[in-house]
XYZ file of C-alpha atoms in Angstrom:
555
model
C -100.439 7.827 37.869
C -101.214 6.029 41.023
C -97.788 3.986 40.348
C -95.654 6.660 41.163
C -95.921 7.264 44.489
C -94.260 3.536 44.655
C -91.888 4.166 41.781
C -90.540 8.207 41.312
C -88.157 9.545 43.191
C -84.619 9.369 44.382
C -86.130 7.380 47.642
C -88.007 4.976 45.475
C -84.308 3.244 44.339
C -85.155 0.127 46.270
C -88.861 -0.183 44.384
C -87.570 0.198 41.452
C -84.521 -2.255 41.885
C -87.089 -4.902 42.395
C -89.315 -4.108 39.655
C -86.014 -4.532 37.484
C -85.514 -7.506 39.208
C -88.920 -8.429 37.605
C -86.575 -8.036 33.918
C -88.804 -4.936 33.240
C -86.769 -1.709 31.690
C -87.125 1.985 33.031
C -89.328 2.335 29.823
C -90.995 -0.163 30.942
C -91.578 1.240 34.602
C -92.052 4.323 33.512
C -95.126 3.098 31.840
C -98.631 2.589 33.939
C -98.852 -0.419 35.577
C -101.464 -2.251 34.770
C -102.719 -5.764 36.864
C -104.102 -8.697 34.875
C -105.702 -10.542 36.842
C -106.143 -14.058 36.075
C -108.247 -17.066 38.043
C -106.221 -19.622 35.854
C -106.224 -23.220 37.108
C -105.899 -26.952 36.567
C -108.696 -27.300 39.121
C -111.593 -25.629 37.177
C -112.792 -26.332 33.434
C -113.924 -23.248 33.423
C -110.415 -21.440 34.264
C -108.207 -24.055 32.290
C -107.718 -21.987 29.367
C -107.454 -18.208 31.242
C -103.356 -18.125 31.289
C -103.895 -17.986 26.974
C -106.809 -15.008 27.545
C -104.944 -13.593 30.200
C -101.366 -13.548 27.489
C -104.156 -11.651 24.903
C -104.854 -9.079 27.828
C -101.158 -8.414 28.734
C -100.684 -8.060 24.501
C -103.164 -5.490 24.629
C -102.156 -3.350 27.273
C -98.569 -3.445 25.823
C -100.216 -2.090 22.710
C -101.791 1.328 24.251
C -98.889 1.824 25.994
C -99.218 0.316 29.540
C -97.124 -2.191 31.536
C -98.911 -5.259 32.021
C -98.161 -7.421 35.576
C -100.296 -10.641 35.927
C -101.243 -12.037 39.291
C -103.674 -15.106 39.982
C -106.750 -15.293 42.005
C -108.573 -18.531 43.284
C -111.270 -19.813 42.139
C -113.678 -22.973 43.197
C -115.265 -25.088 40.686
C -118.681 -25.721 42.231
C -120.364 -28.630 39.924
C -116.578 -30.081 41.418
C -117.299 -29.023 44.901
C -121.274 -29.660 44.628
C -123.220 -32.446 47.041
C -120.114 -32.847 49.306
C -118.320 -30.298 52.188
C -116.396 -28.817 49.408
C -119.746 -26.592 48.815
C -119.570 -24.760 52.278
C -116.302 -23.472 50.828
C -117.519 -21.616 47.330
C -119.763 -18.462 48.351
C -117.280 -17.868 51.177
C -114.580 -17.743 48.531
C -116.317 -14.342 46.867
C -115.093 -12.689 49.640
C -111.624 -13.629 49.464
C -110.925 -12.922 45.559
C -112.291 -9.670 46.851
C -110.419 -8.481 49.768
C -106.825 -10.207 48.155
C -107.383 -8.207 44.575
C -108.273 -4.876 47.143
C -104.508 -6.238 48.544
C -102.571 -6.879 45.891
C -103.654 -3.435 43.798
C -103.155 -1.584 46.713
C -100.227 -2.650 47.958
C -98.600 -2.314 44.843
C -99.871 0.822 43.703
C -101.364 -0.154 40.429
C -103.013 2.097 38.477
C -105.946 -0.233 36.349
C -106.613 -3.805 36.235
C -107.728 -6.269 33.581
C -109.983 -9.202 35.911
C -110.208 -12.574 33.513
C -112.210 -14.644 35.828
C -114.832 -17.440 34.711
C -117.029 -19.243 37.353
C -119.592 -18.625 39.718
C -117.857 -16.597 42.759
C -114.714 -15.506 40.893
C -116.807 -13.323 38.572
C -118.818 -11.085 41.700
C -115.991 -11.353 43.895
C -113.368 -9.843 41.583
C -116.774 -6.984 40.622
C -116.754 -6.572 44.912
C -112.967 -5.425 44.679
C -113.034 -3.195 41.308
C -115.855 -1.410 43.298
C -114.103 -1.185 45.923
C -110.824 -0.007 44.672
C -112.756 2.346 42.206
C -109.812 2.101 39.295
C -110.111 1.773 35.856
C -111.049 -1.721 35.004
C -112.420 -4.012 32.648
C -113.389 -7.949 32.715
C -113.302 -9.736 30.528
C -114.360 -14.036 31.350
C -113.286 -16.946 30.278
C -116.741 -17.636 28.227
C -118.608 -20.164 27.750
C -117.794 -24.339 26.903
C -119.779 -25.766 24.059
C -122.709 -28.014 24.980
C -122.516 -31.470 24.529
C -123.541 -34.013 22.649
C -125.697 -37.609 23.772
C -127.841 -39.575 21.115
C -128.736 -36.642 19.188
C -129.128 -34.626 22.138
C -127.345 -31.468 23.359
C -126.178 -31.732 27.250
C -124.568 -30.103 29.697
C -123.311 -30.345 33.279
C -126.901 -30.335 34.974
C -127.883 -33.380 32.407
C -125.609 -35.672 34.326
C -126.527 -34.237 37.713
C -130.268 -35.358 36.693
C -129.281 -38.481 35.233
C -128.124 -39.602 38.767
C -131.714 -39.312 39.810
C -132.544 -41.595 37.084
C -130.406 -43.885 37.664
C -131.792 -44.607 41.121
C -135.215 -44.417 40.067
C -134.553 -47.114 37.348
C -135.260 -44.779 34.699
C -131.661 -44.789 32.902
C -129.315 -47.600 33.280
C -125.350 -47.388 34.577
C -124.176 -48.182 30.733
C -126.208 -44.952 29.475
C -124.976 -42.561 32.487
C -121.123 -43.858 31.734
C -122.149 -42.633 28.225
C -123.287 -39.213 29.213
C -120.535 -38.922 31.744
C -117.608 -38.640 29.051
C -119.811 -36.314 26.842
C -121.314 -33.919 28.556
C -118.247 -31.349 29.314
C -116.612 -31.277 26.031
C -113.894 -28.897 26.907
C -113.021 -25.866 28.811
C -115.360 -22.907 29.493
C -118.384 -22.572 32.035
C -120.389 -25.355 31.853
C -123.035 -24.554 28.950
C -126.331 -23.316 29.968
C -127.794 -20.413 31.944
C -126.304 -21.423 35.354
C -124.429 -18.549 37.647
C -121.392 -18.401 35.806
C -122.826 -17.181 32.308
C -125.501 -15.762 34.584
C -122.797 -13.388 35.892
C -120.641 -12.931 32.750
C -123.791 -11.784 30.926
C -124.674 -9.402 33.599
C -121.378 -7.778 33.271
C -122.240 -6.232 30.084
C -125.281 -5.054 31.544
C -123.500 -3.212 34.542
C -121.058 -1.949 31.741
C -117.794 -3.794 32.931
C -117.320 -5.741 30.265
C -116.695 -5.550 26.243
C -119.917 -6.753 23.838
C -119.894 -10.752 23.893
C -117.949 -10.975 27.345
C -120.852 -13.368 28.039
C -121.328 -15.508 25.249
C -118.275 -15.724 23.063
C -117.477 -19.622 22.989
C -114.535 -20.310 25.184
C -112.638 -22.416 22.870
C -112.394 -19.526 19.741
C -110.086 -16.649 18.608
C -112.831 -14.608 18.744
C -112.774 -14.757 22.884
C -109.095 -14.209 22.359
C -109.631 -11.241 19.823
C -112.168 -9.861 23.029
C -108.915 -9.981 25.866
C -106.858 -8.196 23.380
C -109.264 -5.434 23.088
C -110.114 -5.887 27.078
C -106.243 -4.678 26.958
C -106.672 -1.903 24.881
C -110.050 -0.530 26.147
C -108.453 -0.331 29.809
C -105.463 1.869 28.574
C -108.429 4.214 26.937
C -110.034 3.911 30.443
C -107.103 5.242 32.299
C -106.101 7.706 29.991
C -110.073 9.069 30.661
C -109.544 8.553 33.984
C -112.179 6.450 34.362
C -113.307 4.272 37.415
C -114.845 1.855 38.088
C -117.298 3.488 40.037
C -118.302 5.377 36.762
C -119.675 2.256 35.331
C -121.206 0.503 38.659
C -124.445 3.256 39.063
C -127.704 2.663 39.839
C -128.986 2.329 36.609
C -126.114 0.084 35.838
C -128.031 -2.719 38.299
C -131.241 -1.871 37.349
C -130.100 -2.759 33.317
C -128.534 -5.687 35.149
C -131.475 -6.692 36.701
C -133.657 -5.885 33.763
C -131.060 -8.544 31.570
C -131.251 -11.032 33.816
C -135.070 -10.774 33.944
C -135.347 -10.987 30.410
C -132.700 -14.174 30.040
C -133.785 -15.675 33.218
C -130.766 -15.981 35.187
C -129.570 -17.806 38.013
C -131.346 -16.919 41.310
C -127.483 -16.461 42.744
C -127.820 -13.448 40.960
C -130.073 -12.098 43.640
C -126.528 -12.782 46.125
C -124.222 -11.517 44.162
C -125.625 -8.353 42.806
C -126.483 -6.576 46.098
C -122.888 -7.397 47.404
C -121.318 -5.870 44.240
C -123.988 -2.405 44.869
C -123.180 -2.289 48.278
C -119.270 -1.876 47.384
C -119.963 0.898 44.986
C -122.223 2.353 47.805
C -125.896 1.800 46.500
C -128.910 -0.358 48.332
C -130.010 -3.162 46.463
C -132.911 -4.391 47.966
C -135.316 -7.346 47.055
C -137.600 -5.318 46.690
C -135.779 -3.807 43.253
C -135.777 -7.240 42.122
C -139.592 -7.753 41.894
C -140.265 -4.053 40.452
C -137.873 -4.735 37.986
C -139.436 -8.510 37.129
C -142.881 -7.034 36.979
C -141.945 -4.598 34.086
C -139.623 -7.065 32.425
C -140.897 -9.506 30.007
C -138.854 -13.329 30.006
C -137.482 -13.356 26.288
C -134.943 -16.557 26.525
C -135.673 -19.763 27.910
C -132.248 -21.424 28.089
C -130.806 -24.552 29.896
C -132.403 -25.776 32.614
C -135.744 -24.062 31.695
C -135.373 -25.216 28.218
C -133.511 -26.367 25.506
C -130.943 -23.833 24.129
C -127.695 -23.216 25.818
C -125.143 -20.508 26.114
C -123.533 -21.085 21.920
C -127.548 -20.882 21.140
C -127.904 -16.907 22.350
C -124.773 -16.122 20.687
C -125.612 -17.227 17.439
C -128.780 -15.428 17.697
C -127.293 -11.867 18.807
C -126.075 -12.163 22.432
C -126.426 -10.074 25.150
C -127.101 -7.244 22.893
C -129.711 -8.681 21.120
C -131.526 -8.850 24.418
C -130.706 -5.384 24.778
C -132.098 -4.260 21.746
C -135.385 -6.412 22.569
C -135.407 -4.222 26.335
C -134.787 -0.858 24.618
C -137.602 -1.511 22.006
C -139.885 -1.518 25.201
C -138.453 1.369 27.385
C -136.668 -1.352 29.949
C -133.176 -0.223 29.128
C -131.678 3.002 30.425
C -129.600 3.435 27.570
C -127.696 6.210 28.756
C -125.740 4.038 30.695
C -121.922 4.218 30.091
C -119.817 0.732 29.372
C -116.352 0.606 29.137
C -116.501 0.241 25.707
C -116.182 3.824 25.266
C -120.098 3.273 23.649
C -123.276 3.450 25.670
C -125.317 0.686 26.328
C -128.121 2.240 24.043
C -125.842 2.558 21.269
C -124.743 -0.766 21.967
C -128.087 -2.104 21.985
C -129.258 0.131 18.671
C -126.048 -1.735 16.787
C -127.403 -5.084 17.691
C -130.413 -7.018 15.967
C -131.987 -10.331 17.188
C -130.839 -13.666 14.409
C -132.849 -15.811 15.698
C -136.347 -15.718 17.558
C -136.701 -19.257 18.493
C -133.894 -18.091 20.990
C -134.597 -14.567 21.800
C -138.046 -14.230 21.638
C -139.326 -10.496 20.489
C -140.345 -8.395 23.086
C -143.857 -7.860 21.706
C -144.363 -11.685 22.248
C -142.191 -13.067 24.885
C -142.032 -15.885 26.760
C -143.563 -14.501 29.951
C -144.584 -11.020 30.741
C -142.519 -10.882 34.027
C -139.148 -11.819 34.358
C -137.487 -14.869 35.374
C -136.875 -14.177 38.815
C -139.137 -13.920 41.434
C -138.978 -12.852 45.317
C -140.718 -14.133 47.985
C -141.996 -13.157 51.218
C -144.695 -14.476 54.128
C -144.552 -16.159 57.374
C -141.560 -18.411 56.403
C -139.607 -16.143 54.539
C -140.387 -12.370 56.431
C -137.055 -11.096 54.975
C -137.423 -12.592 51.324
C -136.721 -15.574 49.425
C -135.813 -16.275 45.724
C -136.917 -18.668 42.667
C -136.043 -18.900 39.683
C -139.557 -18.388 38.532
C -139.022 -19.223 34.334
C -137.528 -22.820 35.340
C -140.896 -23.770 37.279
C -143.281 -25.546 35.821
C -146.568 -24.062 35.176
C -148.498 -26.808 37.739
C -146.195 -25.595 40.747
C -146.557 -21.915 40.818
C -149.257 -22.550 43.325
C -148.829 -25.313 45.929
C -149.855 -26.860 48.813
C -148.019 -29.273 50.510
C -147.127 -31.019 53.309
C -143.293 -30.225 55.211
C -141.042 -33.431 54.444
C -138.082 -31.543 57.303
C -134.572 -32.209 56.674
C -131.768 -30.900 58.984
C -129.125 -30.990 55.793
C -129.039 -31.367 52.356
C -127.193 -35.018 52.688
C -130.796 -36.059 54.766
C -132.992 -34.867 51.870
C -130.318 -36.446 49.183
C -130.912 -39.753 50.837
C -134.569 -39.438 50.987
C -135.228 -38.572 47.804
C -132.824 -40.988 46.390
C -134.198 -43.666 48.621
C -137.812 -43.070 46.965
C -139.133 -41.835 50.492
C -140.538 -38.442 49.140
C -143.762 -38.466 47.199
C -145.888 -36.045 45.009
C -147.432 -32.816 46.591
C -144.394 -32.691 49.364
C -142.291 -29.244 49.985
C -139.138 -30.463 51.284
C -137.746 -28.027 53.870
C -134.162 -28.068 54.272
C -132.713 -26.051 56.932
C -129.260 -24.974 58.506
C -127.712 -24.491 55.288
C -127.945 -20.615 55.454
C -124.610 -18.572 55.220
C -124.038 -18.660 59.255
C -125.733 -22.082 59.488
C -124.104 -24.353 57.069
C -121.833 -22.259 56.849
C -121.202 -21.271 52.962
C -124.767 -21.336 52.080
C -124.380 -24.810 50.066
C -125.987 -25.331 46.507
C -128.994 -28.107 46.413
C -128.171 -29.165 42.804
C -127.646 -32.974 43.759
C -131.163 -32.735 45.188
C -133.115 -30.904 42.834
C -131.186 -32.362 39.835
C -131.999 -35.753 41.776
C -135.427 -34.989 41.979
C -135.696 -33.817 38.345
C -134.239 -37.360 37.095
C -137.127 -38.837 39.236
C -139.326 -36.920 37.400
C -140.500 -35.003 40.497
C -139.408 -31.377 39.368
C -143.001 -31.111 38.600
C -144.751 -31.864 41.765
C -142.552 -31.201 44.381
C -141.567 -28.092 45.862
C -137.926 -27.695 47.678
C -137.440 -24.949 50.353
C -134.379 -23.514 51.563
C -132.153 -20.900 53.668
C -129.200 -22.509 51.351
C -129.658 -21.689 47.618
C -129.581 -23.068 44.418
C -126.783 -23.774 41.256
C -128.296 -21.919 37.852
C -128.621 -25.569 36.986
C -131.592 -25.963 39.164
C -135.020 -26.250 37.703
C -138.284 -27.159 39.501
C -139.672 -25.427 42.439
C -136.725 -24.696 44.274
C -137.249 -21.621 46.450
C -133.956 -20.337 48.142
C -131.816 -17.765 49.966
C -135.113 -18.172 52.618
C -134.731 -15.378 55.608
C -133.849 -15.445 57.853
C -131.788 -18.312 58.320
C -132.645 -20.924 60.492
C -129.004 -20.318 62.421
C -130.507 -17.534 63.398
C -133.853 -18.542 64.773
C -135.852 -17.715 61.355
C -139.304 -19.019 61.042
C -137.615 -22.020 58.971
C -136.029 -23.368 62.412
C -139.823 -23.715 63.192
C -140.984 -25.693 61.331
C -142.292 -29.512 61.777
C -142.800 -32.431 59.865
C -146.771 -32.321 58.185
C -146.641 -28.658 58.872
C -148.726 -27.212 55.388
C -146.888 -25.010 53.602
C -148.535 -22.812 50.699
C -146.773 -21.447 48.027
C -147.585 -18.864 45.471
C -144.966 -17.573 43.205
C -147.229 -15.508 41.057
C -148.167 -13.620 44.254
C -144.490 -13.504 45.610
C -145.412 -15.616 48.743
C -144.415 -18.549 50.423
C -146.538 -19.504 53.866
C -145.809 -21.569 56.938
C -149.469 -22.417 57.590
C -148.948 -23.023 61.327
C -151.026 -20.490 63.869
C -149.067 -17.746 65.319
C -149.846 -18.959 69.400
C -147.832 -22.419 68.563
C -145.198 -20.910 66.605
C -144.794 -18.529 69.867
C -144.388 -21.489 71.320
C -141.772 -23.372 69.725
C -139.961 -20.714 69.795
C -139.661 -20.462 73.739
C -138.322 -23.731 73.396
C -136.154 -24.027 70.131
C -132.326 -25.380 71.452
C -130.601 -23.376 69.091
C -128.618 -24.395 65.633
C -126.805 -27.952 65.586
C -123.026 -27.527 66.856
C -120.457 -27.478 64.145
C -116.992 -27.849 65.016
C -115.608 -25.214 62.713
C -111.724 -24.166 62.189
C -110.218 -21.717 60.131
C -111.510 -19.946 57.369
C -115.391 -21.018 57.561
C -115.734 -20.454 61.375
C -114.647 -16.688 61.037
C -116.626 -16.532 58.004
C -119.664 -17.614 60.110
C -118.989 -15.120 62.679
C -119.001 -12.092 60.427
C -121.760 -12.869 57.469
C -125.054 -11.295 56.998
C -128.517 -12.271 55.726
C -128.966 -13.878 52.101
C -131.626 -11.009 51.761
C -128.823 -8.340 51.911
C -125.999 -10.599 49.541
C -124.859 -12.549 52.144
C -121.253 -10.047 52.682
C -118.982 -10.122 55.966
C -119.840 -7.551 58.410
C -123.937 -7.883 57.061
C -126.473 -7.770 59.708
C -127.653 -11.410 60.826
């Protein structure tokens, strides 16, 4: 065991003094440390309830025979820090759940690790350090909260973002928002539709990380208590196997993961977070992946934003591995795949069976032929760009439009709330990148506003920042490179046409090439920040959104 180079031996007395001072027995230390790590808050819905899961994961360890030691992680609610500077803070967080797991496993010598995370960053940054530290883990999340419930209607976090938007376009009144305000969130979990949280958490079954229904087990249930137990339990097996992490993180672990999120249609921070977790277990995970992968992958689920069924929808109609099943039916799962189950991820899928089609549409008659994701390239993007290509209305996967330029997402919030954009505009806003903003903010107060407006269906939004899972409507993100960095989208002026084509996986600046040359001679640079702490080193060291957007990336 790992543990006992900190805890055998005549010269390990002092260690072991202190791990008695932690009330544990020499049974107990004897045993193989195990770290449960849990992202437990009174900050985050989504994390209220993980100190109960994380009790269940402890219980189970105890059971097989390990020593369970629980340590928290951080973790920032986004829809909390969304629209304000709050936002700049969230991707860069990924980074530090990763490096201060890598820290505390190390420097304690622990010899596996339960991760109970929930929400957006927590999930990939906690995936970053279990590659990294290659030891016998399993995750298991916090799951999903129940939609809600508004004159007959189910609802979620992105109905009240869009409601704003209606508000201010006269189209819903303050009485009705107050309304939807107190019953959109029912309770804890991640908030109830396919954004980036349940995004990730399904994925993780996918790579193999996590136990069947990690993704879509309700929150609030003793069944997602039932799943830390065995989280526990599986772990111990892990170990015992001597079985890393690295095992389960292959290449044909991402491109299953890719192939899911294809088929559910996923949040485009997918197309962020998966890279950054490949490049810790040493594989390239290129854009390039994403669109082979979408063009062989049918769209099977259209859930919340693109349509009306939420995350307690594709659970009562099979879950994740009721997608799976759809995929292997086809020849898009590599079902050899191991999963910490101790069961393949063909086995897994041949055990599951679809309950319900009207959610998880057979694979012989999906939704779409291609998947929901889609990257871009061309003149304004030369490194790649991202949409979430099921959430876009069928009139905007070709567009033309005029550049409406804003130098920050709080610019195009007050335009677009003001009523000063119009039909047929792409809004470009710019210095929102990783380096530029820095953080790489999510746009949900502006697309959600321009959904409530009932613009998600005319006008296009492009971006170097990116986009919540919330987001539907032309919203094309992650564009590179940044403008920070001098990328064509620093160029670019207000009437400038831009032409879009997801179908064809471009996205054009149609300016010539002589005066682009020439605004380029005489571009000033990004806008100062004054920066401090945290953000300004983050700035300094992180990479391109085409490559995940991790420290030490190249610009």
């Amino acid at each position: 065991m790992r543990s006992d180079a900190m805890k055998k031996g005549m010269e390990r007395a002092p260690q072991r003094s202190l791990l008695k001072a932690l009330g544990l027995t020499e049974a107990e230390i004897g045993r193989p440390l195990v770290g449960v790590v849990s992202a437990q808050s009174e900050l985050v819905p989504g994390h209220l309830h993980l100190g109960s899961l994380a009790e269940a994961a402890k219980a189970g360890v105890r059971s097989a025979g390990g020593t369970p030691l629980a340590f928290p992680s951080i973790g920032v609610c986004d829809g909390i820090a969304m629209g304000h500077e709050g936002m700049r803070y969230s991707l860069a967080t990924r980074e530090l759940v990763a490096d201060s797991l890598e820290c505390m496993a190390r420097a304690h010598a622990l010899d596996a690790l339960v991760l109970i995370p929930n929400c957006d960053k927590i999930v990939p940054g906690m995936l970053m350090a279990a590659a990294r530290l290659d030891l016998p883990t399993v995750l298991v999340s916090g799951g999903p909260m129940a939609a809600g419930s508004h004159r007959g209607r189910k609802t979620s976090l992105s109905t009240v973002f869009e409601a704003v938007g209606a508000v201010g376009a006269g189209r819903m009144g303050p009485e009705e928002l107050a309304e939807l305000e107190d019953a959109a969130c029912p309770g804890c979990g991640s908030c109830s539709g396919m954004f980036t949280a349940n995004s990730m958490n399904c994925v993780c079954e996918a790579l193999g990380m996590a136990l069947p229904g990690n993704g879509t087990i309700p929150a609030a249930g003793a069944a997602r208590v039932r799943l830390a137990k065995e989280a526990g339990t599986a772990v111990m097996a892990l170990l015992a196997q001597g079985r890393g992490a690295r095992e389960f993180l292959s290449a044909a672990a991402f491109r299953n993961a890719l192939a899911l999120d294809m088929a559910l249609g996923c949040s485009t921070n997918t197309a962020l977070h998966l890279p950054a977790i490949a490049r810790e277990a040493g594989i390239t995970l290129g854009l390039e992946l994403l669109n082979e992968v979408s063009a062989r992958t049918p769209n099977l689920c259209r859930l919340s934003p693109a349509g009306e069924h939420y995350l307690e929808d594709l659970h009562a109609a099979g879950g994740v591995s009721a997608v799976l099943s759809e995929l292997a039916s086809i020849g898009r799962l590599e079902g050899g795949a191991p999963s910490v189950s101790g069961r393949s991820l063909g086995d897994i899928a041949a055990a599951a069976r679809v309950l319900d089609p009207s959610v998880i549409a057979p694979a012989s008659a999906p939704r779409s032929p291609t998947g929901g994701l889609a990257a871009l390239r061309g003149s304004l993007a030369p490194e790649g760009a991202v949409v979430k290509r099921s959430a876009v209305a069928a009139s905007m996967l070709r567009h033309e439009g005029p550049a409406r330029v804003f130098e920050s997402e709080e610019e195009a919030f007050a335009a677009v709330m003001g009523g000063r954009v119009a039909a047929g505009d792409v809004l470009v806003i710019r210095y929102e990148g990783p380096r530029g903003g820095p953080g790489m903010r999510e746009m949900l107060a502006c697309t959600a506003a321009l959904a409530g407006r009932g613009l998600d269906a005319s006008v296009a939004l492009v971006t170097d920042g990116r986009f919540s899972g919330a987001t539907r409507g032309a919203a094309i993100g992650h564009v590179s490179p940044e403008a920070a960095v001098g990328g064509p989208i620093a160029l670019v002026r207000e009437g400038d046409r831009i032409r879009i084509d997801i179908e064809a996986g471009w996205v054009e600046l149609l300016v010539a090439e002589a005066e682009l040359a020439a605004r380029r001679a005489s571009w000033a640079g990004p806008p100062k920040r004054a920066l401090a702490g945290y953000l300004a080193r983050y700035a300094r060291e992180v990479g391109s959104a085409a490559a995940g957007a991790v420290l030490g990336g190249s610009s």
